[in-house]
Structure formats: C-alpha cells, structure tokens
C-alpha cells in the first residue's frame, strides 16, 4: 500500500499549485516509480483512494487516471472531497493498493506483522484473555 502521495518536486515543493491535471500527472509519475521499485506496475493496482479539495476538479483528474489505467475494468476507486491538504496549493492526494509480485513471479499478498506458524487470533476467548491493562476482568462472561 502506498500512503497518500501529493504532487511534489524533488525538493518537496508542490508542483503546479491549484492545477488538478498537472498534479495528477506528477502524482502518477511518482506512484509509477514507487511501484517499479517494488517490482510492480500499474496493472498490479487493486484500489485507488483519491482525496480532492474540490470535486469540480474531477474531470481533469479522471482524464489522467483513464490514460494511466486504460484497462477494463479499472481498479476499484474511492474519491472524496476534503476541506484542504497538508501542503498549500496541493489539490489532490492519491493512495494506491497493489499486489506485489514475488521474486518467483507469482502474486503474493503480504501481511505486515504476521509470522508463519503463529495464529492470527486466540482459539477461544477466556476471562483471562479479557483482562484489561489494570488487571480487572471485563464485564463479559467467560465461555468456559
């Protein structure tokens, strides 16, 4: 998952302040580089989240996105309007989720924090496992 990316140059300054089309071009240029660095490409993108300061800018952004993702169907997407972004002049922020190919060529999902052989959740809940940090029991009955 690539966290929110805004249109910045190599010095961290906003590219084309207020211009959604130019910012979209720069954002996807950066995203392409990050994907490539991890052995992925735009075809591997599963979902795009876009945050815009004005939904009236959607046509300019959508035109760039259609060119970048010409396939059918395109990746799933969510677009929301927000009041502002953290950098003045930035009008778009994009996050992408992609499947990264392993070095053996097959697609593989990665789950941070999981280790092979370790359970992901307790097999059953007991009163002891429901104790709070202060040591008091939770107000839920034990299942055994």
Short mmCIF file of N, CA and C in Angstrom, two decimals:
data_model
loop_
_atom_site.label_atom_id
_atom_site.label_comp_id
_atom_site.label_asym_id
_atom_site.label_seq_id
_atom_site.Cartn_x
_atom_site.Cartn_y
_atom_site.Cartn_z
N UNK A 1 0.85 -1.16 0.00
CA UNK A 1 0.00 0.00 0.00
C UNK A 1 0.89 1.23 0.00
N UNK A 2 0.64 2.10 -0.91
CA UNK A 2 1.37 3.36 -0.98
C UNK A 2 0.52 4.42 -0.30
N UNK A 3 1.02 4.97 0.78
CA UNK A 3 0.29 6.00 1.52
C UNK A 3 0.13 7.24 0.66
N UNK A 4 -0.68 8.16 1.13
CA UNK A 4 -1.03 9.36 0.37
C UNK A 4 0.14 10.05 -0.30
N UNK A 5 0.01 10.28 -1.58
CA UNK A 5 1.04 10.95 -2.37
C UNK A 5 0.46 12.22 -2.96
N UNK A 6 1.16 13.33 -2.76
CA UNK A 6 0.78 14.59 -3.38
C UNK A 6 1.80 14.93 -4.46
N UNK A 7 1.49 15.93 -5.27
CA UNK A 7 2.36 16.31 -6.38
C UNK A 7 3.46 17.25 -5.89
N UNK A 8 4.62 16.69 -5.63
CA UNK A 8 5.76 17.49 -5.20
C UNK A 8 6.95 17.22 -6.12
N UNK A 9 7.85 18.20 -6.16
CA UNK A 9 9.07 18.01 -6.93
C UNK A 9 10.13 17.36 -6.02
N UNK A 10 11.34 17.24 -6.52
CA UNK A 10 12.40 16.58 -5.76
C UNK A 10 12.78 17.34 -4.50
N UNK A 11 12.42 18.62 -4.42
CA UNK A 11 12.71 19.43 -3.24
C UNK A 11 11.54 19.48 -2.27
N UNK A 12 10.45 18.75 -2.58
CA UNK A 12 9.29 18.73 -1.70
C UNK A 12 8.33 19.88 -1.89
N UNK A 13 8.49 20.65 -2.96
CA UNK A 13 7.60 21.78 -3.24
C UNK A 13 6.46 21.32 -4.14
N UNK A 14 5.27 21.85 -3.90
CA UNK A 14 4.09 21.48 -4.68
C UNK A 14 4.29 21.86 -6.14
N UNK A 15 3.98 20.90 -7.02
CA UNK A 15 4.05 21.11 -8.47
C UNK A 15 2.71 21.68 -8.94
N UNK A 16 2.74 22.70 -9.76
CA UNK A 16 1.54 23.28 -10.38
C UNK A 16 0.43 23.55 -9.35
N UNK A 17 0.68 24.41 -8.36
CA UNK A 17 -0.34 24.69 -7.34
C UNK A 17 -1.70 25.02 -7.96
N UNK A 18 -2.73 24.33 -7.47
CA UNK A 18 -4.09 24.56 -7.92
C UNK A 18 -4.49 23.90 -9.22
N UNK A 19 -3.58 23.22 -9.91
CA UNK A 19 -3.88 22.61 -11.21
C UNK A 19 -4.05 21.09 -11.06
N UNK A 20 -5.30 20.60 -11.03
CA UNK A 20 -5.52 19.17 -10.78
C UNK A 20 -4.96 18.25 -11.86
N UNK A 21 -5.02 18.65 -13.12
CA UNK A 21 -4.49 17.81 -14.19
C UNK A 21 -2.99 17.63 -14.09
N UNK A 22 -2.27 18.74 -13.91
CA UNK A 22 -0.81 18.68 -13.79
C UNK A 22 -0.40 17.94 -12.52
N UNK A 23 -1.14 18.15 -11.43
CA UNK A 23 -0.81 17.44 -10.20
C UNK A 23 -1.06 15.94 -10.34
N UNK A 24 -2.13 15.57 -11.03
CA UNK A 24 -2.40 14.15 -11.25
C UNK A 24 -1.27 13.51 -12.05
N UNK A 25 -0.79 14.20 -13.07
CA UNK A 25 0.33 13.68 -13.87
C UNK A 25 1.55 13.42 -12.97
N UNK A 26 1.88 14.38 -12.12
CA UNK A 26 3.05 14.24 -11.26
C UNK A 26 2.85 13.14 -10.22
N UNK A 27 1.65 13.08 -9.63
CA UNK A 27 1.37 12.04 -8.63
C UNK A 27 1.55 10.66 -9.24
N UNK A 28 0.98 10.43 -10.42
CA UNK A 28 1.09 9.10 -11.03
C UNK A 28 2.51 8.81 -11.53
N UNK A 29 3.28 9.84 -11.83
CA UNK A 29 4.69 9.65 -12.16
C UNK A 29 5.44 9.13 -10.93
N UNK A 30 5.16 9.72 -9.77
CA UNK A 30 5.79 9.28 -8.52
C UNK A 30 5.33 7.87 -8.16
N UNK A 31 4.02 7.63 -8.26
CA UNK A 31 3.48 6.30 -7.95
C UNK A 31 4.11 5.24 -8.85
N UNK A 32 4.26 5.54 -10.13
CA UNK A 32 4.89 4.60 -11.07
C UNK A 32 6.30 4.25 -10.60
N UNK A 33 7.05 5.23 -10.15
CA UNK A 33 8.41 4.98 -9.67
C UNK A 33 8.43 4.12 -8.41
N UNK A 34 7.51 4.37 -7.50
CA UNK A 34 7.45 3.58 -6.26
C UNK A 34 7.05 2.14 -6.58
N UNK A 35 6.03 1.98 -7.43
CA UNK A 35 5.62 0.63 -7.82
C UNK A 35 6.77 -0.12 -8.47
N UNK A 36 7.45 0.53 -9.40
CA UNK A 36 8.56 -0.11 -10.11
C UNK A 36 9.68 -0.51 -9.15
N UNK A 37 9.93 0.30 -8.15
CA UNK A 37 10.98 -0.01 -7.17
C UNK A 37 10.65 -1.27 -6.37
N UNK A 38 9.37 -1.65 -6.35
CA UNK A 38 8.95 -2.84 -5.61
C UNK A 38 8.52 -3.97 -6.54
N UNK A 39 8.87 -3.86 -7.82
CA UNK A 39 8.58 -4.92 -8.76
C UNK A 39 7.14 -4.96 -9.23
N UNK A 40 6.43 -3.84 -9.11
CA UNK A 40 5.03 -3.79 -9.52
C UNK A 40 4.86 -2.74 -10.62
N UNK A 41 3.66 -2.73 -11.19
CA UNK A 41 3.33 -1.74 -12.22
C UNK A 41 1.86 -1.37 -12.06
N UNK A 42 1.38 -0.47 -12.88
CA UNK A 42 0.00 -0.01 -12.76
C UNK A 42 -1.00 -1.16 -12.91
N UNK A 43 -0.68 -2.19 -13.68
CA UNK A 43 -1.57 -3.34 -13.83
C UNK A 43 -1.79 -4.08 -12.51
N UNK A 44 -0.90 -3.88 -11.55
CA UNK A 44 -0.98 -4.56 -10.25
C UNK A 44 -1.81 -3.79 -9.22
N UNK A 45 -2.27 -2.60 -9.59
CA UNK A 45 -3.03 -1.77 -8.65
C UNK A 45 -4.45 -2.32 -8.52
N UNK A 46 -4.86 -2.53 -7.27
CA UNK A 46 -6.19 -3.06 -6.97
C UNK A 46 -7.18 -1.97 -6.61
N UNK A 47 -6.70 -0.93 -5.93
CA UNK A 47 -7.60 0.11 -5.44
C UNK A 47 -6.88 1.45 -5.39
N UNK A 48 -7.62 2.52 -5.73
CA UNK A 48 -7.10 3.88 -5.69
C UNK A 48 -8.01 4.69 -4.78
N UNK A 49 -7.42 5.42 -3.84
CA UNK A 49 -8.17 6.35 -2.99
C UNK A 49 -7.70 7.75 -3.33
N UNK A 50 -8.64 8.61 -3.67
CA UNK A 50 -8.29 9.97 -4.06
C UNK A 50 -8.98 10.96 -3.14
N UNK A 51 -8.21 11.91 -2.65
CA UNK A 51 -8.73 12.99 -1.81
C UNK A 51 -8.56 14.27 -2.62
N UNK A 52 -9.67 14.99 -2.82
CA UNK A 52 -9.66 16.21 -3.63
C UNK A 52 -10.20 17.37 -2.81
N UNK A 53 -9.63 18.55 -3.02
CA UNK A 53 -10.14 19.72 -2.31
C UNK A 53 -11.37 20.30 -2.99
N UNK A 54 -11.66 19.89 -4.22
CA UNK A 54 -12.86 20.36 -4.94
C UNK A 54 -13.26 19.31 -5.97
N UNK A 55 -14.44 18.72 -5.77
CA UNK A 55 -14.90 17.69 -6.72
C UNK A 55 -15.16 18.24 -8.12
N UNK A 56 -15.22 19.55 -8.27
CA UNK A 56 -15.34 20.14 -9.60
C UNK A 56 -14.09 19.85 -10.44
N UNK A 57 -12.98 19.49 -9.78
CA UNK A 57 -11.73 19.15 -10.48
C UNK A 57 -11.72 17.70 -10.96
N UNK A 58 -12.77 16.95 -10.68
CA UNK A 58 -12.79 15.52 -11.03
C UNK A 58 -12.57 15.25 -12.52
N UNK A 59 -13.17 16.00 -13.45
CA UNK A 59 -12.92 15.69 -14.87
C UNK A 59 -11.44 15.76 -15.27
N UNK A 60 -10.70 16.73 -14.77
CA UNK A 60 -9.27 16.84 -15.12
C UNK A 60 -8.49 15.66 -14.54
N UNK A 61 -8.79 15.30 -13.31
CA UNK A 61 -8.13 14.16 -12.68
C UNK A 61 -8.51 12.86 -13.39
N UNK A 62 -9.80 12.69 -13.67
CA UNK A 62 -10.28 11.46 -14.30
C UNK A 62 -9.66 11.24 -15.68
N UNK A 63 -9.43 12.31 -16.41
CA UNK A 63 -8.82 12.18 -17.74
C UNK A 63 -7.41 11.58 -17.63
N UNK A 64 -6.66 12.03 -16.65
CA UNK A 64 -5.31 11.48 -16.45
C UNK A 64 -5.41 10.03 -15.99
N UNK A 65 -6.30 9.78 -15.03
CA UNK A 65 -6.43 8.42 -14.49
C UNK A 65 -6.86 7.43 -15.58
N UNK A 66 -7.76 7.82 -16.47
CA UNK A 66 -8.18 6.93 -17.57
C UNK A 66 -7.02 6.60 -18.50
N UNK A 67 -6.13 7.56 -18.70
CA UNK A 67 -4.96 7.30 -19.56
C UNK A 67 -3.98 6.36 -18.86
N UNK A 68 -3.81 6.50 -17.55
CA UNK A 68 -2.89 5.67 -16.78
C UNK A 68 -3.44 4.24 -16.62
N UNK A 69 -4.76 4.14 -16.44
CA UNK A 69 -5.43 2.84 -16.23
C UNK A 69 -6.44 2.61 -17.35
N UNK A 70 -5.97 2.30 -18.57
CA UNK A 70 -6.88 2.15 -19.70
C UNK A 70 -7.66 0.84 -19.72
N UNK A 71 -7.26 -0.12 -18.92
CA UNK A 71 -7.87 -1.45 -18.95
C UNK A 71 -9.31 -1.47 -18.46
N UNK A 72 -9.98 -2.54 -18.79
CA UNK A 72 -11.34 -2.75 -18.33
C UNK A 72 -11.38 -4.06 -17.58
N UNK A 73 -11.84 -4.12 -16.39
CA UNK A 73 -12.29 -2.98 -15.60
C UNK A 73 -11.09 -2.27 -14.98
N UNK A 74 -11.23 -0.98 -14.68
CA UNK A 74 -10.16 -0.26 -14.00
C UNK A 74 -10.10 -0.69 -12.53
N UNK A 75 -9.06 -0.30 -11.80
CA UNK A 75 -9.02 -0.63 -10.37
C UNK A 75 -10.22 -0.02 -9.64
N UNK A 76 -10.62 -0.65 -8.57
CA UNK A 76 -11.66 -0.06 -7.72
C UNK A 76 -11.15 1.28 -7.24
N UNK A 77 -12.08 2.21 -6.98
CA UNK A 77 -11.62 3.52 -6.54
C UNK A 77 -12.62 4.16 -5.59
N UNK A 78 -12.08 5.03 -4.76
CA UNK A 78 -12.86 5.85 -3.85
C UNK A 78 -12.35 7.26 -4.01
N UNK A 79 -13.24 8.21 -4.21
CA UNK A 79 -12.86 9.62 -4.33
C UNK A 79 -13.71 10.42 -3.36
N UNK A 80 -13.06 11.23 -2.55
CA UNK A 80 -13.78 12.06 -1.58
C UNK A 80 -13.28 13.49 -1.64
N UNK A 81 -14.16 14.40 -1.30
CA UNK A 81 -13.78 15.81 -1.20
C UNK A 81 -13.43 16.12 0.24
N UNK A 82 -12.33 16.83 0.41
CA UNK A 82 -11.89 17.23 1.74
C UNK A 82 -11.69 18.75 1.75
N UNK A 83 -11.61 19.34 2.93
CA UNK A 83 -11.50 20.80 3.01
C UNK A 83 -10.13 21.32 2.56
N UNK A 84 -9.06 20.63 2.93
CA UNK A 84 -7.74 21.04 2.48
C UNK A 84 -6.74 19.91 2.71
N UNK A 85 -5.61 20.03 2.04
CA UNK A 85 -4.50 19.09 2.21
C UNK A 85 -3.40 19.76 3.02
N UNK A 86 -2.43 18.99 3.45
CA UNK A 86 -1.40 19.49 4.35
C UNK A 86 -0.42 20.48 3.71
N UNK A 87 -0.31 20.49 2.38
CA UNK A 87 0.58 21.42 1.69
C UNK A 87 -0.26 22.45 0.93
N UNK A 88 -0.04 23.73 1.17
CA UNK A 88 -0.77 24.76 0.43
C UNK A 88 -0.53 24.60 -1.07
N UNK A 89 -1.61 24.68 -1.84
CA UNK A 89 -1.52 24.55 -3.29
C UNK A 89 -1.79 23.15 -3.80
N UNK A 90 -1.68 22.16 -2.91
CA UNK A 90 -1.98 20.78 -3.30
C UNK A 90 -3.49 20.61 -3.35
N UNK A 91 -3.99 20.06 -4.45
CA UNK A 91 -5.44 19.86 -4.60
C UNK A 91 -5.82 18.39 -4.69
N UNK A 92 -4.82 17.50 -4.78
CA UNK A 92 -5.06 16.05 -4.87
C UNK A 92 -4.09 15.29 -3.97
N UNK A 93 -4.58 14.21 -3.42
CA UNK A 93 -3.72 13.24 -2.74
C UNK A 93 -4.23 11.87 -3.14
N UNK A 94 -3.33 10.98 -3.50
CA UNK A 94 -3.72 9.66 -4.01
C UNK A 94 -3.00 8.58 -3.21
N UNK A 95 -3.76 7.55 -2.83
CA UNK A 95 -3.21 6.34 -2.22
C UNK A 95 -3.52 5.19 -3.16
N UNK A 96 -2.62 4.24 -3.25
CA UNK A 96 -2.90 3.05 -4.06
C UNK A 96 -2.58 1.79 -3.26
N UNK A 97 -3.33 0.75 -3.55
CA UNK A 97 -3.07 -0.58 -3.01
C UNK A 97 -2.79 -1.47 -4.20
N UNK A 98 -1.67 -2.17 -4.15
CA UNK A 98 -1.26 -3.04 -5.26
C UNK A 98 -0.80 -4.38 -4.73
N UNK A 99 -0.89 -5.38 -5.57
CA UNK A 99 -0.34 -6.70 -5.27
C UNK A 99 1.07 -6.71 -5.83
N UNK A 100 2.03 -7.05 -4.98
CA UNK A 100 3.42 -7.07 -5.41
C UNK A 100 3.81 -8.49 -5.78
N UNK A 101 4.40 -8.64 -6.93
CA UNK A 101 4.84 -9.96 -7.38
C UNK A 101 6.08 -10.37 -6.58
N UNK A 102 6.13 -11.63 -6.22
CA UNK A 102 7.32 -12.12 -5.51
C UNK A 102 8.45 -12.28 -6.53
N UNK A 103 9.62 -12.53 -6.05
CA UNK A 103 10.75 -12.68 -6.98
C UNK A 103 10.62 -13.90 -7.86
N UNK A 104 9.68 -14.81 -7.53
CA UNK A 104 9.46 -16.01 -8.34
C UNK A 104 8.37 -15.81 -9.37
N UNK A 105 7.82 -14.60 -9.43
CA UNK A 105 6.85 -14.29 -10.48
C UNK A 105 5.40 -14.47 -10.12
N UNK A 106 5.09 -15.12 -9.02
CA UNK A 106 3.68 -15.27 -8.65
C UNK A 106 3.24 -14.10 -7.79
N UNK A 107 1.94 -13.83 -7.82
CA UNK A 107 1.42 -12.76 -6.98
C UNK A 107 1.32 -13.27 -5.56
N UNK A 108 1.62 -12.40 -4.64
CA UNK A 108 1.60 -12.80 -3.25
C UNK A 108 1.16 -11.60 -2.41
N UNK A 109 0.19 -11.80 -1.55
CA UNK A 109 -0.22 -10.74 -0.65
C UNK A 109 0.70 -10.76 0.56
N UNK A 110 1.06 -9.61 1.05
CA UNK A 110 1.92 -9.51 2.21
C UNK A 110 1.12 -8.95 3.37
N UNK A 111 1.25 -9.56 4.52
CA UNK A 111 0.54 -9.12 5.71
C UNK A 111 1.56 -8.73 6.76
N UNK A 112 1.82 -7.42 6.94
CA UNK A 112 2.81 -6.98 7.91
C UNK A 112 2.46 -7.50 9.31
N UNK A 113 3.48 -7.89 10.05
CA UNK A 113 3.28 -8.31 11.42
C UNK A 113 2.90 -9.77 11.59
N UNK A 114 2.59 -10.46 10.53
CA UNK A 114 2.24 -11.88 10.65
C UNK A 114 3.48 -12.72 10.43
N UNK A 115 3.61 -13.73 11.24
CA UNK A 115 4.72 -14.66 11.08
C UNK A 115 4.17 -16.03 10.79
N UNK A 116 4.88 -16.76 9.98
CA UNK A 116 4.45 -18.10 9.63
C UNK A 116 4.31 -18.95 10.89
N UNK A 117 3.22 -19.69 10.97
CA UNK A 117 3.01 -20.62 12.06
C UNK A 117 2.37 -20.01 13.29
N UNK A 118 2.24 -18.69 13.35
CA UNK A 118 1.61 -18.08 14.51
C UNK A 118 0.13 -17.87 14.24
N UNK A 119 -0.73 -18.16 15.19
CA UNK A 119 -2.15 -17.94 14.96
C UNK A 119 -2.44 -16.44 14.88
N UNK A 120 -3.47 -16.07 14.13
CA UNK A 120 -3.83 -14.67 13.99
C UNK A 120 -4.78 -14.22 15.08
N UNK A 121 -5.43 -15.14 15.78
CA UNK A 121 -6.34 -14.80 16.87
C UNK A 121 -6.38 -15.97 17.83
N UNK A 122 -6.70 -15.70 19.10
CA UNK A 122 -6.81 -16.81 20.05
C UNK A 122 -7.90 -17.78 19.59
N UNK A 123 -7.71 -19.05 19.89
CA UNK A 123 -8.68 -20.06 19.50
C UNK A 123 -10.01 -19.84 20.21
N UNK A 124 -9.98 -19.38 21.45
CA UNK A 124 -11.21 -19.09 22.17
C UNK A 124 -10.94 -18.00 23.19
N UNK A 125 -11.97 -17.31 23.54
CA UNK A 125 -11.85 -16.22 24.49
C UNK A 125 -12.12 -16.73 25.89
N UNK A 126 -11.24 -16.40 26.82
CA UNK A 126 -11.45 -16.77 28.22
C UNK A 126 -11.44 -15.51 29.06
N UNK A 127 -11.87 -15.65 30.31
CA UNK A 127 -11.87 -14.49 31.20
C UNK A 127 -10.46 -13.90 31.31
N UNK A 128 -9.46 -14.76 31.37
CA UNK A 128 -8.08 -14.28 31.49
C UNK A 128 -7.67 -13.45 30.28
N UNK A 129 -8.13 -13.82 29.09
CA UNK A 129 -7.74 -13.07 27.90
C UNK A 129 -8.51 -11.76 27.77
N UNK A 130 -9.58 -11.59 28.58
CA UNK A 130 -10.35 -10.36 28.54
C UNK A 130 -9.95 -9.38 29.63
N UNK A 131 -8.91 -9.68 30.39
CA UNK A 131 -8.49 -8.77 31.46
C UNK A 131 -7.95 -7.48 30.83
N UNK A 132 -8.25 -6.39 31.48
CA UNK A 132 -7.77 -5.10 30.99
C UNK A 132 -6.37 -4.86 31.50
N UNK A 133 -5.76 -3.79 31.06
CA UNK A 133 -4.39 -3.47 31.47
C UNK A 133 -4.30 -3.27 32.98
N UNK A 134 -5.38 -2.82 33.62
CA UNK A 134 -5.34 -2.60 35.07
C UNK A 134 -5.49 -3.89 35.85
N UNK A 135 -5.79 -4.99 35.15
CA UNK A 135 -5.91 -6.27 35.81
C UNK A 135 -7.33 -6.65 36.18
N UNK A 136 -8.28 -5.76 35.96
CA UNK A 136 -9.67 -6.10 36.28
C UNK A 136 -10.28 -6.90 35.15
N UNK A 137 -11.24 -7.72 35.49
CA UNK A 137 -11.89 -8.55 34.48
C UNK A 137 -12.86 -7.71 33.67
N UNK A 138 -13.01 -8.04 32.41
CA UNK A 138 -14.00 -7.38 31.58
C UNK A 138 -15.38 -7.80 32.03
N UNK A 139 -16.38 -7.00 31.72
CA UNK A 139 -17.74 -7.30 32.19
C UNK A 139 -18.46 -8.23 31.24
N UNK A 140 -17.75 -9.20 30.71
CA UNK A 140 -18.33 -10.18 29.81
C UNK A 140 -18.12 -11.56 30.42
N UNK A 141 -19.11 -12.39 30.39
CA UNK A 141 -18.93 -13.72 31.00
C UNK A 141 -17.92 -14.56 30.23
N UNK A 142 -17.31 -15.46 30.95
CA UNK A 142 -16.35 -16.36 30.34
C UNK A 142 -17.09 -17.43 29.55
N UNK A 143 -16.44 -17.93 28.51
CA UNK A 143 -17.05 -19.01 27.73
C UNK A 143 -16.56 -20.35 28.23
N UNK A 144 -15.90 -20.36 29.33
CA UNK A 144 -15.51 -21.65 29.85
C UNK A 144 -14.24 -21.60 30.49
#
